[in-house]
Coordinates of C-alpha atoms and ligand atoms in Angstrom, one line a residue:
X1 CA -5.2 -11.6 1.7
X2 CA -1.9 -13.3 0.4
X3 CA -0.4 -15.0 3.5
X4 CA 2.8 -14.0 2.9
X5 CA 2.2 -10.2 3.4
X6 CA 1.1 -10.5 7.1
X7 CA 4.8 -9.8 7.8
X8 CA 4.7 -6.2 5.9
X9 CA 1.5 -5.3 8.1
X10 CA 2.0 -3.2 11.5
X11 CA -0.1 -2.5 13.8
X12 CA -2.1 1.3 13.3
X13 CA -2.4 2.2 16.5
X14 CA 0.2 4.4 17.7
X15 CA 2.8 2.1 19.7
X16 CA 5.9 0.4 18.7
X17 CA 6.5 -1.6 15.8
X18 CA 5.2 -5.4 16.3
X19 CA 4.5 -8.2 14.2
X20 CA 0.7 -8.9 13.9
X21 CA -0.2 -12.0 14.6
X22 CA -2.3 -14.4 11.9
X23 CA -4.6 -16.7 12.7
X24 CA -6.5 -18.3 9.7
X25 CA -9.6 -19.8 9.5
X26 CA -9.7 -20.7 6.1
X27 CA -7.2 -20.4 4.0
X28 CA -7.7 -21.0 0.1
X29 CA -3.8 -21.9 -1.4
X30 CA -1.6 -18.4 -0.2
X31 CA -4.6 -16.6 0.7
X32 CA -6.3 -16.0 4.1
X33 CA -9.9 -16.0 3.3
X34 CA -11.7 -16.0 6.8
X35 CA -9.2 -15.3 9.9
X36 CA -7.7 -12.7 12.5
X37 CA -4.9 -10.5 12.6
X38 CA -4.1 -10.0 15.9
X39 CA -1.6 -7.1 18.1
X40 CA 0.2 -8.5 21.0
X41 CA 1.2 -5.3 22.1
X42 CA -2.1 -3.2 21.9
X43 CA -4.6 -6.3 21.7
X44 CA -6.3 -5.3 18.7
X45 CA -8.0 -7.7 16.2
X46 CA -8.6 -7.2 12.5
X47 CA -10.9 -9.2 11.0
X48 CA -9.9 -10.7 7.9
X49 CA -14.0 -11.4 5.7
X50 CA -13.7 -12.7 2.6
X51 CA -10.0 -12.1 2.1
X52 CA -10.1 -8.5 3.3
X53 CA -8.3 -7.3 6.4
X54 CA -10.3 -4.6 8.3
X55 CA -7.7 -2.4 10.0
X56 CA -10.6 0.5 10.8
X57 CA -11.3 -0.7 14.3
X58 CA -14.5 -1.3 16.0
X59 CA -15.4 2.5 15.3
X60 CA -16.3 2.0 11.5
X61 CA -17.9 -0.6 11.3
X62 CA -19.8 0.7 7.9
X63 CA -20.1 -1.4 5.2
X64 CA -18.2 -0.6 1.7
X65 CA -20.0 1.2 -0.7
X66 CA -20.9 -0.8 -3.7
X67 CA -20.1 0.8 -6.6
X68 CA -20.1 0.1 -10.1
X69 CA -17.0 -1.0 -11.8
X70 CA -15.6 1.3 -14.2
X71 CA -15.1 -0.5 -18.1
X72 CA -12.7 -2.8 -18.8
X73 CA -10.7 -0.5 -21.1
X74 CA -10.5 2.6 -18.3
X75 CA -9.2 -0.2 -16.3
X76 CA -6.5 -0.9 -18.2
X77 CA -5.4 2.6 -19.3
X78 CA -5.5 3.4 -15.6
X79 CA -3.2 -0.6 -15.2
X80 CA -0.9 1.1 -17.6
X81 CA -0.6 4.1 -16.5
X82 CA -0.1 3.0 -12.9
X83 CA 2.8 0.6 -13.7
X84 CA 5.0 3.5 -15.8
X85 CA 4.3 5.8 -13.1
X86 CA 5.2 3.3 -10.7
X87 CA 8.4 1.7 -12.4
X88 CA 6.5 -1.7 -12.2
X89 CA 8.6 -3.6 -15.1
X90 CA 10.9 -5.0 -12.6
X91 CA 9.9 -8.0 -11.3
X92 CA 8.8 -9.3 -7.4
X93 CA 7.7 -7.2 -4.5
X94 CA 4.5 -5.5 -3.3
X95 CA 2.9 -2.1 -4.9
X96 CA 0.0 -0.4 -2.7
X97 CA -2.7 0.9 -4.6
X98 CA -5.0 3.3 -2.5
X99 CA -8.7 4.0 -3.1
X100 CA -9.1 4.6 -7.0
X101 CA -5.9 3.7 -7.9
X102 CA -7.0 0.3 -6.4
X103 CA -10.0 -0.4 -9.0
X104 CA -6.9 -1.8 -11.6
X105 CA -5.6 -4.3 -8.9
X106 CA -6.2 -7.3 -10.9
X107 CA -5.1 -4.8 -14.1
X108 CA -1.6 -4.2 -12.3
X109 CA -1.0 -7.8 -11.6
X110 CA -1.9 -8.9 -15.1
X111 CA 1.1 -6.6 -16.4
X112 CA 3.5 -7.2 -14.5
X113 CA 5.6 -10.0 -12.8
X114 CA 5.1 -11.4 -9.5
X115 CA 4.0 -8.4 -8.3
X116 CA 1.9 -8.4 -5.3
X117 CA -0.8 -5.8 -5.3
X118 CA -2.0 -4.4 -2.2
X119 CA -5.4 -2.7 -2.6
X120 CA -6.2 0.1 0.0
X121 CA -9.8 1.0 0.0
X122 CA -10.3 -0.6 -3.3
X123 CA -13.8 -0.1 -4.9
X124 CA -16.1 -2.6 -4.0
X125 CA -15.8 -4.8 -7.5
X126 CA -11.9 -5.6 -6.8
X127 CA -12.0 -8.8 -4.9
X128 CA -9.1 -10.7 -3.2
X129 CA -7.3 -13.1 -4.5
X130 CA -5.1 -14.0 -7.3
X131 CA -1.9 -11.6 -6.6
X132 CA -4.3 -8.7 -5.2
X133 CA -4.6 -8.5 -1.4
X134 CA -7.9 -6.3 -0.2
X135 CA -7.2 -4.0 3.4
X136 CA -9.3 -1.6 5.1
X137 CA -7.1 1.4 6.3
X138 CA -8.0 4.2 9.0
X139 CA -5.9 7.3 8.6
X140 CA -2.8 5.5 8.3
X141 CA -0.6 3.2 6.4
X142 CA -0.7 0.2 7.9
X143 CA 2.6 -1.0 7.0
X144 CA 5.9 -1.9 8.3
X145 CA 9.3 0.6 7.3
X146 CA 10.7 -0.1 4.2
X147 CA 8.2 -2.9 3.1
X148 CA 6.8 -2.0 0.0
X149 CA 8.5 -1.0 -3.7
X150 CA 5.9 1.6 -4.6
X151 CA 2.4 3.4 -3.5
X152 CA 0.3 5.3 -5.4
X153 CA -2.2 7.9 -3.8
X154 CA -5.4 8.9 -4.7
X155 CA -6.9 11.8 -3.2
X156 CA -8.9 10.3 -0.1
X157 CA -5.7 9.2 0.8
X158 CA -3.5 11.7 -0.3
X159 CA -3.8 13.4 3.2
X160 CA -0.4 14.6 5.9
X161 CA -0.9 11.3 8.0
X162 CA -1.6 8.9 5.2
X163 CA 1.5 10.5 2.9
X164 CA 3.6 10.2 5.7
X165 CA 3.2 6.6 6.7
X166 CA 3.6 5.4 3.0
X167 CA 6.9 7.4 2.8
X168 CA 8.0 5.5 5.9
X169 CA 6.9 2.0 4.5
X170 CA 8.5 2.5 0.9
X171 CA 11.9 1.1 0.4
X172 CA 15.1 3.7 -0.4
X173 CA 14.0 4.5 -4.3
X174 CA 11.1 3.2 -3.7
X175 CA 7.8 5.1 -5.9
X176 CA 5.1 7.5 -4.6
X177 CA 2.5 8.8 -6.7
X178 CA 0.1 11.1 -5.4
X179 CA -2.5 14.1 -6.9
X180 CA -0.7 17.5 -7.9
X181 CA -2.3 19.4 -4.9
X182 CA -0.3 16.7 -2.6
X183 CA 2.4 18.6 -1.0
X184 CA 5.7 16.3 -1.7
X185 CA 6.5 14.7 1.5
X186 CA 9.4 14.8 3.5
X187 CA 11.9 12.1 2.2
X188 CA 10.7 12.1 -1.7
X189 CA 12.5 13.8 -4.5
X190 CA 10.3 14.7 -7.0
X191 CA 11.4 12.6 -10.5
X192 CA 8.0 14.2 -12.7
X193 CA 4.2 16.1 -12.4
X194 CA 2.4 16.0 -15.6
X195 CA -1.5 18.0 -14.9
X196 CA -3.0 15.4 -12.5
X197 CA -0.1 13.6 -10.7
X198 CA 3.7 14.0 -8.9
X199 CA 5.8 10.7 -9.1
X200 CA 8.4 10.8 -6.5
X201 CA 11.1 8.3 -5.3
X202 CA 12.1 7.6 -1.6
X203 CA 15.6 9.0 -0.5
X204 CA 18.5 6.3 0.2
X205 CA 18.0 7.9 4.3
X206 CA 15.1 9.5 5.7
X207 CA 14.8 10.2 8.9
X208 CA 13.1 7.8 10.7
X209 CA 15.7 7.2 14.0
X210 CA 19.0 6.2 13.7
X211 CA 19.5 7.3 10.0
X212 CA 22.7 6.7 8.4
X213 CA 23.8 9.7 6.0
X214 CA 23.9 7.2 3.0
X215 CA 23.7 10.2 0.4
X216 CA 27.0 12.0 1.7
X217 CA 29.8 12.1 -0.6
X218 CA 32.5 10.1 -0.4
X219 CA 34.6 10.6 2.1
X220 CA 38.6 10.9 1.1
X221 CA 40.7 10.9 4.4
Ligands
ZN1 ZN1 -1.5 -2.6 18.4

């Protein structure tokens, strides 16, 4: 798990916003391979095995299902179709990629530019490492407001809670991509659906507390 995206990760339990704290065990150049990210508000620890943070909880403690990976070209048709859908030519940031999305991690990173890749759920083939962080989610996004440039959905995730936290962590224009049975959350304005998918972007305001009306019309007093 790349070190420097500790600071987009929040805590899943339902209390205010902290910073989880790191501690690393063994780290391999940006990467926490072995460690602990731990809550100083609610206590929690998330173990971090083999470079992937378990944000579950003790109450799954089931092992990932090992699967086998899907061909090399489906990967990168699914890479490619990802990164249009996701506006990923721009350089820098961090895209999520949730559950079958997640199997072109390595795909994404390889076509774009110093884009992180956060793999949710991933199957059990994409490792971590090399631009692709591995988490373990529970019902939510575990991510801070306005961290992340894009998220794609797939339909294990594509569920109220799960829509609704990745709205929260996108940044304004930020893209969401999710299944066409996916109602469009609050906050995204739909840009396209084609037979499988809806692409949406993030609203300049959403309401998430003290929202400032940033799409109003000039004012001319
Ligand atoms: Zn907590």
């Amino acid at each position: 798990m790349f070190l420097e995206l500790v600071g987009a990760f929040r805590c899943p339990r339902p209390h205010d916003l902290t910073w989880l704290v790191a501690l690393a065990l063994d780290l391999e150049d940006r990467d926490i391979v072995e460690g602990e990210l731990g809550c100083p508000t609610c206590g929690a620890r998330y173990p971090v095995v083999d470079g992937v943070v378990d944000f579950r909880g003790d109450a799954v403690a089931s092992a990932r299902r090992r699967t086998v990976a899907p061909d090399a070209r489906a990967l990168s048709e699914l890479a490619m179709r990802a990164a249009a859908l996701l506006a990923l030519t721009e350089p820098g940031g961090v895209a999520v990629l949730t559950g079958t999305w997640a199997a072109a991690a390595h795909d994404v990173v390889a076509l774009t530019e110093n884009v992180n890749v956060l793999a949710i759920d991933p199957p059990y083939h994409v490792a971590s490492g090399f631009g692709v962080s591995v988490a373990l989610a529970s019902d939510v996004l575990p991510l801070r407001p306005m961290s992340v440039r894009a998220i794609a959905l797939d339909t294990a995730h594509a569920t109220t809670r799960f829509a609704a936290s990745s709205v929260a962590a996108l940044l304004p224009h930020g893209r969401l991509l999710a299944p066409v049975a996916t109602a469009l959350p609050d906050g995204i304005t739909e840009l396209a659906r084609d037979q499988r998918e809806w692409v949406g972007e993030r609203l300049q305001s959403v309401k998430l507390g003290r929202g400032k009306r940033a799409s109003a019309s000039p004012d001319r007093g």
